[in-house]
PDB file of C-alpha atoms and ligand atoms in Angstrom:
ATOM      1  CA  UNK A   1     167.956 104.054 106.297  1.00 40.00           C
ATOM      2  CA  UNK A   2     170.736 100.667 106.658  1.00 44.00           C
ATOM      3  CA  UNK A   3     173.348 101.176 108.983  1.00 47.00           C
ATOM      4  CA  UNK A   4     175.647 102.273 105.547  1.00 50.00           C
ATOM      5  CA  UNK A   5     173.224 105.112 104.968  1.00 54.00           C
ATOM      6  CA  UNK A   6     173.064 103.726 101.144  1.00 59.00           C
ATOM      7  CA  UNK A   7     169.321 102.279 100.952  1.00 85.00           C
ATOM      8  CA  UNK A   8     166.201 102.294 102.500  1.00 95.00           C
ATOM      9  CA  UNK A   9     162.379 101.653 102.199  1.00 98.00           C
ATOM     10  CA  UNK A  10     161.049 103.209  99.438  1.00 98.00           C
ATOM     11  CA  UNK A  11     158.452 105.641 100.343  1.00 98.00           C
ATOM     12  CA  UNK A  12     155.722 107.160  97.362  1.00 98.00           C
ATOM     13  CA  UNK A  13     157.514 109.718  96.589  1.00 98.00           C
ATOM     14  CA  UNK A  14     160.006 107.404  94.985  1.00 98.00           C
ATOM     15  CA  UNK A  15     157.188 105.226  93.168  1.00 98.00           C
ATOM     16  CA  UNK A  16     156.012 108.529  92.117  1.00 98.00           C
ATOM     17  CA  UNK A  17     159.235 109.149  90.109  1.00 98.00           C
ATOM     18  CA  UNK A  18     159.299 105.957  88.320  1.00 98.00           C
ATOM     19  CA  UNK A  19     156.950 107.673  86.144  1.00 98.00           C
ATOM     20  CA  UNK A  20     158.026 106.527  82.481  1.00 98.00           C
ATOM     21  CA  UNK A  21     160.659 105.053  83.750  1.00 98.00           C
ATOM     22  CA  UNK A  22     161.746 101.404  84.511  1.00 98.00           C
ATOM     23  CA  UNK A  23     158.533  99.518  84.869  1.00 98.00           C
ATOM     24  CA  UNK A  24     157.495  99.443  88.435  1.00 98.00           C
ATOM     25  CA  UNK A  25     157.599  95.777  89.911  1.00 98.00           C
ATOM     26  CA  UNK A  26     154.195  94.747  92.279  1.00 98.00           C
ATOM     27  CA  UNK A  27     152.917  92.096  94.195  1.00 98.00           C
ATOM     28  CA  UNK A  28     150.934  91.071  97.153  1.00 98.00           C
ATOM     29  CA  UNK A  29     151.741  89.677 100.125  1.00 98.00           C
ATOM     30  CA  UNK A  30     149.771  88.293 103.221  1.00 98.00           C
ATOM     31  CA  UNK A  31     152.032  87.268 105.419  1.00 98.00           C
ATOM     32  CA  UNK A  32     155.957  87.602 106.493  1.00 98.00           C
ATOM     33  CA  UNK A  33     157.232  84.558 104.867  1.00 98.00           C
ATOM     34  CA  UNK A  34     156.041  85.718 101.395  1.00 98.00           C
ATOM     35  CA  UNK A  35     157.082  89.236 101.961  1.00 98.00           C
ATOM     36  CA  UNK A  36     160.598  88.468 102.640  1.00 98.00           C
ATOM     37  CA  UNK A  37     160.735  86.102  99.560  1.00 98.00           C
ATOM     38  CA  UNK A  38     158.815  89.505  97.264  1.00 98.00           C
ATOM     39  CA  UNK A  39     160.604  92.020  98.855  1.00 98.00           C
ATOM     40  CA  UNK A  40     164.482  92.493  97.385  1.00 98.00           C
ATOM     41  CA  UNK A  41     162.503  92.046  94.132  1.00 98.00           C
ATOM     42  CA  UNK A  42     159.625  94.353  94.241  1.00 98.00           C
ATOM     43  CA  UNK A  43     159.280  98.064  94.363  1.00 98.00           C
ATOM     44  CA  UNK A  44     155.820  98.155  96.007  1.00 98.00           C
ATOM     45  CA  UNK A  45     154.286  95.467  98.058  1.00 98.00           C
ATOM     46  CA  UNK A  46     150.154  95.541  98.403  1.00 99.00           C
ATOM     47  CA  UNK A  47     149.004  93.455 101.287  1.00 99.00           C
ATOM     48  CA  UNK A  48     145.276  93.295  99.137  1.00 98.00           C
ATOM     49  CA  UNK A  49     141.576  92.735 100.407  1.00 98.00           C
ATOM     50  CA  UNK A  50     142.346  89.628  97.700  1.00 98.00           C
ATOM     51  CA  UNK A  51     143.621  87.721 101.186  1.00 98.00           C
ATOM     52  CA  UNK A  52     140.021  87.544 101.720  1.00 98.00           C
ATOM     53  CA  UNK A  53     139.965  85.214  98.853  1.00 96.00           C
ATOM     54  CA  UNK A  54     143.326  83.868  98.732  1.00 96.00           C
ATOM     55  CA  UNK A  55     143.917  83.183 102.138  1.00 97.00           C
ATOM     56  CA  UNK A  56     140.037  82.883 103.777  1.00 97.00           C
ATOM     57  CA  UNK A  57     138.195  81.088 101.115  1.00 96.00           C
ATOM     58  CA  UNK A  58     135.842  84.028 101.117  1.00 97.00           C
ATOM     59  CA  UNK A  59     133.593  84.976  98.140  1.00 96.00           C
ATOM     60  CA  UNK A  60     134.579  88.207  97.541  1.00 97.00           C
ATOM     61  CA  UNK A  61     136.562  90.807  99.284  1.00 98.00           C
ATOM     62  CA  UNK A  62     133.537  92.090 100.863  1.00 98.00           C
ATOM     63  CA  UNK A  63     133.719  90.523 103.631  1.00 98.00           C
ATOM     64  CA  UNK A  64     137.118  91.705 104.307  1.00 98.00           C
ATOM     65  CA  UNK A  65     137.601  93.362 107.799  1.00 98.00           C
ATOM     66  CA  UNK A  66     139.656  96.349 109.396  1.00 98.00           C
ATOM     67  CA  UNK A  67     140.657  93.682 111.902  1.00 98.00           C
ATOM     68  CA  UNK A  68     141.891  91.377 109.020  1.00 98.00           C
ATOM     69  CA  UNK A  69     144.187  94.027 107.396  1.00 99.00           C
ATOM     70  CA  UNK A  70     145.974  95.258 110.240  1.00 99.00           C
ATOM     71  CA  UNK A  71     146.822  91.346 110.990  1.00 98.00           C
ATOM     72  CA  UNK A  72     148.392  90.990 107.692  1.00 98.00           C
ATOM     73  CA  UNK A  73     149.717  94.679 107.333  1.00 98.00           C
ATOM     74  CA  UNK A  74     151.210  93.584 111.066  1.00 98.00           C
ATOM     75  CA  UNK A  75     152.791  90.760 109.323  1.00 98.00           C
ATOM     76  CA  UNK A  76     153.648  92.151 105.468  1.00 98.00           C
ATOM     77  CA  UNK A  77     155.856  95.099 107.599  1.00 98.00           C
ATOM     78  CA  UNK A  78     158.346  92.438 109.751  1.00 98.00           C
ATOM     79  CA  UNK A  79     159.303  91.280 106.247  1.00 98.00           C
ATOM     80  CA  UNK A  80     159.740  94.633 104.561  1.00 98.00           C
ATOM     81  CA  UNK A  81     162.757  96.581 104.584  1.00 98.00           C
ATOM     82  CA  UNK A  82     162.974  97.416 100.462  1.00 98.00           C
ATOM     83  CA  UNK A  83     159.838  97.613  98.880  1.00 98.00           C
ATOM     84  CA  UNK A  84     156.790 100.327  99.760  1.00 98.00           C
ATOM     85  CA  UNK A  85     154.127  98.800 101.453  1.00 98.00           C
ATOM     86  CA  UNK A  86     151.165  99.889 100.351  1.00 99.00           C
ATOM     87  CA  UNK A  87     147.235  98.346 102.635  1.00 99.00           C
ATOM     88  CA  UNK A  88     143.876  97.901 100.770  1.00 98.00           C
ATOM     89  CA  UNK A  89     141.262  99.559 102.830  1.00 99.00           C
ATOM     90  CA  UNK A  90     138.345  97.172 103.337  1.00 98.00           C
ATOM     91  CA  UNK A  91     134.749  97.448 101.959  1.00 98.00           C
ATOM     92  CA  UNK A  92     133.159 100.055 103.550  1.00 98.00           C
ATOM     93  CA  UNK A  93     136.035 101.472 105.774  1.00 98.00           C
ATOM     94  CA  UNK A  94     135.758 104.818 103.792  1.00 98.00           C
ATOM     95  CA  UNK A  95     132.808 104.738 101.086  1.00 98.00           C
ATOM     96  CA  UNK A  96     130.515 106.827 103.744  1.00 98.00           C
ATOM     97  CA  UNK A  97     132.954 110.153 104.359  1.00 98.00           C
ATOM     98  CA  UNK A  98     135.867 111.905 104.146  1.00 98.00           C
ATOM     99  CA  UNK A  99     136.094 111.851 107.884  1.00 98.00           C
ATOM    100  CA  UNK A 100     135.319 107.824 108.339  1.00 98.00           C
ATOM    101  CA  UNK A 101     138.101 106.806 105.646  1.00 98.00           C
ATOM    102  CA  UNK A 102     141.093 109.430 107.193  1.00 98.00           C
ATOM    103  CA  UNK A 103     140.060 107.600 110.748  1.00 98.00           C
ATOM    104  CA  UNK A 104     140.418 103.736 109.405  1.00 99.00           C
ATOM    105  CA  UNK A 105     143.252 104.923 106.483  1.00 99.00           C
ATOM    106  CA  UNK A 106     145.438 106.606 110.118  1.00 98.00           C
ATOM    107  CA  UNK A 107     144.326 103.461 111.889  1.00 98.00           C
ATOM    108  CA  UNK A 108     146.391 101.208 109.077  1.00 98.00           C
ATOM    109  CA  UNK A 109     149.017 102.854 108.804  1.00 98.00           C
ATOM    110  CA  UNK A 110     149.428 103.410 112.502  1.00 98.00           C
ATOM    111  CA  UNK A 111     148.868  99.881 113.613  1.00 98.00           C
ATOM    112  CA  UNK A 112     151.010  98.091 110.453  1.00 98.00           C
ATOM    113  CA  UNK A 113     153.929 100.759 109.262  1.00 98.00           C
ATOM    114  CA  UNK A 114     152.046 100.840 105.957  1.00 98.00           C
ATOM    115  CA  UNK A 115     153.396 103.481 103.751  1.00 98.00           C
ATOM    116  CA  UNK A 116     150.274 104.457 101.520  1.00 99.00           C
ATOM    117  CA  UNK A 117     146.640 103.154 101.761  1.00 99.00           C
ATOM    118  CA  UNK A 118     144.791 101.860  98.968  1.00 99.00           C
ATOM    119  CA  UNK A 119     141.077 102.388  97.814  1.00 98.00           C
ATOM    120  CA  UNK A 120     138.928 101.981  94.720  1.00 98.00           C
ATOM    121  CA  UNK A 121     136.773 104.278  93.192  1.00 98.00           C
ATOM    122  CA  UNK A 122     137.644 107.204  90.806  1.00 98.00           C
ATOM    123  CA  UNK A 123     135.513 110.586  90.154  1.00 98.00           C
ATOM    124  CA  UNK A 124     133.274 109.832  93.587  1.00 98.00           C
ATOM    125  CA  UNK A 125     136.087 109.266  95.469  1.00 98.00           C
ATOM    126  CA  UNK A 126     138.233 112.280  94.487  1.00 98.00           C
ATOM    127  CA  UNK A 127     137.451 114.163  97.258  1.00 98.00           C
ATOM    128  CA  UNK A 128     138.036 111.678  99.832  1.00 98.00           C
ATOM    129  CA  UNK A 129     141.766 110.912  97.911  1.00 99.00           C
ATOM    130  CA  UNK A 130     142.345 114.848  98.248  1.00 99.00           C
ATOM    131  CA  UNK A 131     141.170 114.934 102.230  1.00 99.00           C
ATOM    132  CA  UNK A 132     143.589 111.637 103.108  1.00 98.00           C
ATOM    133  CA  UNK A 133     146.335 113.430 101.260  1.00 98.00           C
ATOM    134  CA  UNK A 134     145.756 117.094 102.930  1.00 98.00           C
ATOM    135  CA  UNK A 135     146.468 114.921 106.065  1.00 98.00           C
ATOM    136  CA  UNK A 136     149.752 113.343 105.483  1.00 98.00           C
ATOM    137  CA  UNK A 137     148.014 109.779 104.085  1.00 98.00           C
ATOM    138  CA  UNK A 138     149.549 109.022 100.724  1.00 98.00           C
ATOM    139  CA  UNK A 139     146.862 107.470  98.326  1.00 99.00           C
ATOM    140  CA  UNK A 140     147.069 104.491  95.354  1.00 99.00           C
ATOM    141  CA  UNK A 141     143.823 104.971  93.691  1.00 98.00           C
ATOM    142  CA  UNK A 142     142.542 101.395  92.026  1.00 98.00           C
ATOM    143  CA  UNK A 143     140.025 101.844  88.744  1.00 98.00           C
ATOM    144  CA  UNK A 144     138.714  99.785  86.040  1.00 98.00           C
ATOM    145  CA  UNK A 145     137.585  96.081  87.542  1.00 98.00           C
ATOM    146  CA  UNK A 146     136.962  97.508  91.461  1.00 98.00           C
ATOM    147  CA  UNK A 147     136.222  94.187  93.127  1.00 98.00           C
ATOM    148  CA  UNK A 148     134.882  95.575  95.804  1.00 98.00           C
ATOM    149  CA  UNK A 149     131.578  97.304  93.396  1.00 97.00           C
ATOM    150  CA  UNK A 150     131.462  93.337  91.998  1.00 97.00           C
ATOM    151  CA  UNK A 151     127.635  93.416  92.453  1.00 97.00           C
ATOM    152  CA  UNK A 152     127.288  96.601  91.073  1.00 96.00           C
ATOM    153  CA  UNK A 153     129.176  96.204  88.161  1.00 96.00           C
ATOM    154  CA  UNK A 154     127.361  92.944  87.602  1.00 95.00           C
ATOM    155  CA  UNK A 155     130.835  90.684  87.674  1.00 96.00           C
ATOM    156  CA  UNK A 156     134.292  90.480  87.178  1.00 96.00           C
ATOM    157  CA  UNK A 157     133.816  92.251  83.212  1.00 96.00           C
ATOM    158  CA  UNK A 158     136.878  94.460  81.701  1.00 97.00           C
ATOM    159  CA  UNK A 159     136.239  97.431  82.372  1.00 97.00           C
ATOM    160  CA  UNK A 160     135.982 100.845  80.132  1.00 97.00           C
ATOM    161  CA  UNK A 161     134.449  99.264  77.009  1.00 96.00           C
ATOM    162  CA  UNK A 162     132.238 101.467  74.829  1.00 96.00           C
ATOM    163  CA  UNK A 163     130.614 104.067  76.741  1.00 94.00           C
ATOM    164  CA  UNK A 164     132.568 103.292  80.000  1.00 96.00           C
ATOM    165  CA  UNK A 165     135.802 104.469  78.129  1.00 97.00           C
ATOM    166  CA  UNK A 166     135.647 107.980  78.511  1.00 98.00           C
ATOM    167  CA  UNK A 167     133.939 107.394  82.238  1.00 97.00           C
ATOM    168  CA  UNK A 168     137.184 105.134  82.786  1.00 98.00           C
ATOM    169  CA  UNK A 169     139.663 108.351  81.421  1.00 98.00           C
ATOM    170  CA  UNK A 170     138.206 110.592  83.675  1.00 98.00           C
ATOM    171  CA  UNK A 171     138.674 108.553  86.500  1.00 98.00           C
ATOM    172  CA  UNK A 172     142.025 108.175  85.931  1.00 98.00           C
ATOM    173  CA  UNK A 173     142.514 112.071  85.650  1.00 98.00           C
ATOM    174  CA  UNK A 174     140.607 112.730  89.123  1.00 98.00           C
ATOM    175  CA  UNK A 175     142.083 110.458  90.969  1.00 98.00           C
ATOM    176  CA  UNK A 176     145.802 112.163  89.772  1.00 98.00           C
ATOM    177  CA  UNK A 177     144.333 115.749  89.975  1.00 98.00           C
ATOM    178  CA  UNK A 178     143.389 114.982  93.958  1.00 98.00           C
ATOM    179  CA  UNK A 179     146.905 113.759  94.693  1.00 98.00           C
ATOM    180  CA  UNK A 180     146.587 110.272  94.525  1.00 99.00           C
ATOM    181  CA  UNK A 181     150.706 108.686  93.823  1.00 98.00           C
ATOM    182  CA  UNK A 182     149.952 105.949  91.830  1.00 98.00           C
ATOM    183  CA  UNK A 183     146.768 104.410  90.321  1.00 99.00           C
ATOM    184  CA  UNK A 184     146.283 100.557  89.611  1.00 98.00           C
ATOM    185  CA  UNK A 185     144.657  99.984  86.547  1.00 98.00           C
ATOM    186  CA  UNK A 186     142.279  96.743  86.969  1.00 98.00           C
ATOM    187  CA  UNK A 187     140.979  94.747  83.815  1.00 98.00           C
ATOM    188  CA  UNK A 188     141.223  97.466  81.186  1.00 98.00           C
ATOM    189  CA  UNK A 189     141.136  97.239  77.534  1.00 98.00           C
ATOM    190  CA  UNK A 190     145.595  97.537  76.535  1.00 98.00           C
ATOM    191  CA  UNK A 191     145.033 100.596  73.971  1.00 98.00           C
ATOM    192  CA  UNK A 192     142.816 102.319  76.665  1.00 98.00           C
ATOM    193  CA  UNK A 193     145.327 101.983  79.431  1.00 98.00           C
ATOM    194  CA  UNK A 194     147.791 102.811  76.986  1.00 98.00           C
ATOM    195  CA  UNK A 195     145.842 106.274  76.347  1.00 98.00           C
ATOM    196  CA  UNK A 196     145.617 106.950  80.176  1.00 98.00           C
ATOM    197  CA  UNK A 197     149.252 105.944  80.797  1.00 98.00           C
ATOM    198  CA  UNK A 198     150.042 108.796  78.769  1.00 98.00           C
ATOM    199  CA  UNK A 199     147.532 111.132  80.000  1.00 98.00           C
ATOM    200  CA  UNK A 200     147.892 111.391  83.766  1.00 98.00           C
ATOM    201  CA  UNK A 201     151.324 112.423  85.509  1.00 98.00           C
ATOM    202  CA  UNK A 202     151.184 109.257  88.108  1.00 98.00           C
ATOM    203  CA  UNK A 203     152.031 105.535  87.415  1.00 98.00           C
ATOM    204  CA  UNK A 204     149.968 103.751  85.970  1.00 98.00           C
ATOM    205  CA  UNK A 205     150.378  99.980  87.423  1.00 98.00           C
ATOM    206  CA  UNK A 206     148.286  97.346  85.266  1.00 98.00           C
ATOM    207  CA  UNK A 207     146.770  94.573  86.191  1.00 98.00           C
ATOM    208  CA  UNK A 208     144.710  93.208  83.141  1.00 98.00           C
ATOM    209  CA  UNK A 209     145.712  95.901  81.632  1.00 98.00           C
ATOM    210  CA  UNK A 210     148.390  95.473  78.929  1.00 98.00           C
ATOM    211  CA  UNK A 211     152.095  95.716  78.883  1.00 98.00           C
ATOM    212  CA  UNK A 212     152.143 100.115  78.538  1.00 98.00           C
ATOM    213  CA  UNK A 213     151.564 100.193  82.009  1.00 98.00           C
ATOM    214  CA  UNK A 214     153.870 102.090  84.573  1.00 98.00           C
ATOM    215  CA  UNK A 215     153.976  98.462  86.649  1.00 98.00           C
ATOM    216  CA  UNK A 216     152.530  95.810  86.568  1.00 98.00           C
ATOM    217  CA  UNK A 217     150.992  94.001  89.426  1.00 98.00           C
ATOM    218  CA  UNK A 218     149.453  90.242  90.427  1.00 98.00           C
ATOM    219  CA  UNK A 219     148.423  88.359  93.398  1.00 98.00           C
ATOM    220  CA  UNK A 220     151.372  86.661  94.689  1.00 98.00           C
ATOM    221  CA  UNK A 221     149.273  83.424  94.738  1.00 97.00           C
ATOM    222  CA  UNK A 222     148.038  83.469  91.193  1.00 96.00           C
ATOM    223  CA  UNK A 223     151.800  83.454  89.931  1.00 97.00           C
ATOM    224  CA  UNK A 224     153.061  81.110  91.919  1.00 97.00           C
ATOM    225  CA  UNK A 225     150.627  78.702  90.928  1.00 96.00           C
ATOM    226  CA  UNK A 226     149.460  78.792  94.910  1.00 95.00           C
ATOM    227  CA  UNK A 227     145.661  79.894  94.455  1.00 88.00           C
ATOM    228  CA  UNK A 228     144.200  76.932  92.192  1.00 83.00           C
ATOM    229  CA  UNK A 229     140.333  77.725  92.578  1.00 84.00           C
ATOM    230  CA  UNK A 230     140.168  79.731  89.595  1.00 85.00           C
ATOM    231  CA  UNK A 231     142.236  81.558  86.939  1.00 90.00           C
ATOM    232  CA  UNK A 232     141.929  85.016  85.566  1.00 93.00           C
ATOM    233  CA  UNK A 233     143.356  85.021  81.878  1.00 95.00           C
ATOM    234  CA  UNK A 234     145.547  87.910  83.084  1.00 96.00           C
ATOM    235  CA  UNK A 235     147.412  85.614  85.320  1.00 96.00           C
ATOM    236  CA  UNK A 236     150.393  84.064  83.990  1.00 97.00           C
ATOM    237  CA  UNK A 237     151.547  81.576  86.979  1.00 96.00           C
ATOM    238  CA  UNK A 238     154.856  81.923  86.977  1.00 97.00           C
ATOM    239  CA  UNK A 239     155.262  79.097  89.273  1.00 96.00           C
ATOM    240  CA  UNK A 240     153.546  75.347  90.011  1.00 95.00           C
ATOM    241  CA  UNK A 241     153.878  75.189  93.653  1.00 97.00           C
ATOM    242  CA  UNK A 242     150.435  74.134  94.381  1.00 96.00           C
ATOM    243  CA  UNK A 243     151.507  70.883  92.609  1.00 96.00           C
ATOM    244  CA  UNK A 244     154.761  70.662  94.057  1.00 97.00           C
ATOM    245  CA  UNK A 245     152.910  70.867  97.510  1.00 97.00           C
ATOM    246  CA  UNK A 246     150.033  68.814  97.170  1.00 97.00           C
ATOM    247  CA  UNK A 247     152.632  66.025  96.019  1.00 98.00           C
ATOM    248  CA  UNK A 248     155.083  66.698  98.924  1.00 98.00           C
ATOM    249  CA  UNK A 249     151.919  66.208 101.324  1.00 98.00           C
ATOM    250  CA  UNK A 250     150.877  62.690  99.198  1.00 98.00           C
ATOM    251  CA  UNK A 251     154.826  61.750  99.429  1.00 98.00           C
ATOM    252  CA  UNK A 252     154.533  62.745 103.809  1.00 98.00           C
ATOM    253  CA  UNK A 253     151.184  60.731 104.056  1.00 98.00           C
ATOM    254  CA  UNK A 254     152.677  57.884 102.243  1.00 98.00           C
ATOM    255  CA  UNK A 255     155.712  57.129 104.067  1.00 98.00           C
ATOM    256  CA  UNK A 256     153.426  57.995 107.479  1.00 98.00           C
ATOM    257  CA  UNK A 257     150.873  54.851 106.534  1.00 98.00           C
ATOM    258  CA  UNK A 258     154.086  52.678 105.686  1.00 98.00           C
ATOM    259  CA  UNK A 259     156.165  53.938 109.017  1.00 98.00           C
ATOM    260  CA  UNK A 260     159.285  54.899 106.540  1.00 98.00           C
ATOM    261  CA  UNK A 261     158.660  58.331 108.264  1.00 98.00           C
ATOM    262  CA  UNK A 262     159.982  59.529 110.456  1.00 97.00           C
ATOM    263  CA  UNK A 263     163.489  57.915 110.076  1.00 97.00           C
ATOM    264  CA  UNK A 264     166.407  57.521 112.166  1.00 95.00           C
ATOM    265  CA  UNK A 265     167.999  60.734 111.138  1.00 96.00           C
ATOM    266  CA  UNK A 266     164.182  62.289 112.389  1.00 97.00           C
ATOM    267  CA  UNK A 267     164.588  60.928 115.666  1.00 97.00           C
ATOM    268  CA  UNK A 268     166.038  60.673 118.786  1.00 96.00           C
ATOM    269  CA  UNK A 269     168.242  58.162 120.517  1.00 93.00           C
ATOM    270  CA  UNK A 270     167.550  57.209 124.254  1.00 94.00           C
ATOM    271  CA  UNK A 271     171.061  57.914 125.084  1.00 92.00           C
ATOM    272  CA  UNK A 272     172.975  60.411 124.254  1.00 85.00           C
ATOM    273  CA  UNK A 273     176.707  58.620 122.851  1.00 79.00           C
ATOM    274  CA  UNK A 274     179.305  60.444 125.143  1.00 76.00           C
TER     275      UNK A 274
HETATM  276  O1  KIV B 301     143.447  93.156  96.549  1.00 74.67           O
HETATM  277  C1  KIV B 301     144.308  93.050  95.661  1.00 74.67           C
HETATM  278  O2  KIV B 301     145.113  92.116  95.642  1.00 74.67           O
HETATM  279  C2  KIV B 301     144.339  94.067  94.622  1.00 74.67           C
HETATM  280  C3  KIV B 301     145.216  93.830  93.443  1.00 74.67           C
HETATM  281  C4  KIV B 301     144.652  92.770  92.596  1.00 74.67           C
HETATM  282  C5  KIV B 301     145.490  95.081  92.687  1.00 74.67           C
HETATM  283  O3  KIV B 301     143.653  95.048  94.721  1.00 74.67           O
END
C-alpha cells in the first residue's frame, strides 16, 4: 500500500479479474534497471527461465538454476512496486512431486517477494498446480510451446495443430479447474487460443498466440531490439537498441584510439580554482 493508501502491488487476485477485460500488459524482466523502466507500464512482470538465454548465452532454459532465479527474482522485486511479479520455476525444480515443487515454488517466493510462481505443463501437472495452491502459492500455468519439453516436443513448433488441438483445450481447462490464476498461452494457432480464451474462466495471456488473448506477453529483450541472436516471428521489436548500443560502443572506442575521449569536461583539474 503507498503512503496515500490509493495503490499498491497488484497481487493475482487482481490479474485474475482482468478476465475479459482490458488486455493484460506482460513482460520480462532480469534485472532492476529493466524492471523499473517495465513496471508503471505493466500489470504482471515474469522474471522467465528465458534469462538463461537472454542474459547467459545458454542453449535452452534447461540449464536454468534455482540459484539463478532467486538472483534475478532478488533483483526484478527492488524495482517493483506496481506490477505482479510473477518467477519461472526452473527445469526440474518441480517435474518429480507435488512435495519437491511446493519446497523450491516457497523457496522463490520466500527468497525474492515473488507474488505467483510459474510452471509449464498442463493435464500432468494439474495436481501439482492444485497442491501449490492448497498451500497459499498462487500458480500461472504456461501451455502450448513449453520450452522447457524442447527435446521432447522435437523444437520450437506451434503448438495444438491437428490432433494436439483438443490435447491443447484440455490443458487449458485443467490447469483452470486446479486453481491455476492465469495461464500463458505459448505458440498457439490464433482461432485455437481464441476457442480457449473463451472456454476457461482465467486469463488467457498469449504469446504467439493471436490478438484474443487476455494479455499478451514478450521477452523484454526481443522488443527492444536487445536480444539479436535470433527472431521468433511473434516478436515485433518494438525498439532498435541493440543498434543504438553497438554504435555508441564504436563512437566510445573511436574517440578512445584518437584521445578525443575523455575530454576536459571528463576530467579533473590538479587544482581546485578557489
Ligand atoms: O521464460 C519466459 O520468458 C517465458 C515467457 C516467454 C512466457 O516463459
Amino acid at each position: 500500500m503507498s503512503a496515500t493508501g490509493t495503490s499498491r502491488q497488484k497481487m493475482p487476485a487482481d490479474i485474475l479479474a482482468m478476465k475479459g477485460g482490458a488486455p493484460i500488459v506482460c513482460l520480462t524482466a532480469y534485472t532492476t534497471p529493466i524492471a523499473k523502466l517495465v513496471d508503471p507500464h505493466c500489470d504482471l512482470v515474469l522474471v522467465g527461465d528465458s534469462v538463461g538465454m537472454v542474459l547467459h548465452g545458454l542453449p535452452s532454459t534447461l540449464g536454468v538454476t534455482m540459484e539463478m532465479m532467486v538472483m534475478h527474482g532478488q533483483a526484478v522485486a527492488r524495482g517493483l512496486s506496481n506490477a505482479l511479479m510473477v518467477i519461472d520455476m526452473p527445469f526440474g525444480s518441480y517435474e518429480e512431486s507435488p512435495a519437491q515443487a511446493f519446497r523450491n515454488a516457497a523457496r522463490l517466493m520466500a527468497e525474492t517477494g515473488a507474488g505467483a510462481v510459474k510452471l509449464e505443463g498442463g493435464v500432468h501437472m494439474a495436481e501439482t498446480i492444485a497442491f501449490l495452491v492448497a498451500r497459499g502459492i498462487p500458480v500461472m500455468a504456461h501451455i502450448g510451446l513449453t520450452p522447457q519439453s524442447v527435446n521432447t516436443l522435437g523444437g520450437y513448433k506451434v503448438q495444438g495443430r491437428g490432433e494436439g488441438r483438443a490435447r491443447l483445450i484440455a490443458d487449458a481447462k485443467a490447469v483452470a479447474e486446479a486453481g491455476a490464476f492465469s495461464v500463458v498461452l505459448e505458440k498457439v494457432p490464433q482461432g485455437l487460443a481464441d476457442e480457449i480464451t473463451a472456454e476457461v474462466a482465467i486469463p488467457t495471456v498469449g504469446i504467439g498466440a493471436g490478438a484474443g488473448c487476455d494479455g499478451q506477453v514478450l521477452v523484454v529483450d526481443d522488443m527492444l531490439g536487445l536480444f539479436a541472436d535470433f527472431k521468433p516471428k511473434f516478436v515485433k521489436r518494438f525498439g532498435q537498441l541493440g543498434v543504438a548500443a553497438e554504435a555508441a560502443v564504436a563512437d566510445y572506442a573511436a574517440e578512445v584510439r584518437e584521445r578525443s575521449f575523455p575530454a576536459a569536461e571528463h576530467s579533473f583539474a590538479d587544482e581546485v580554482k578557489k
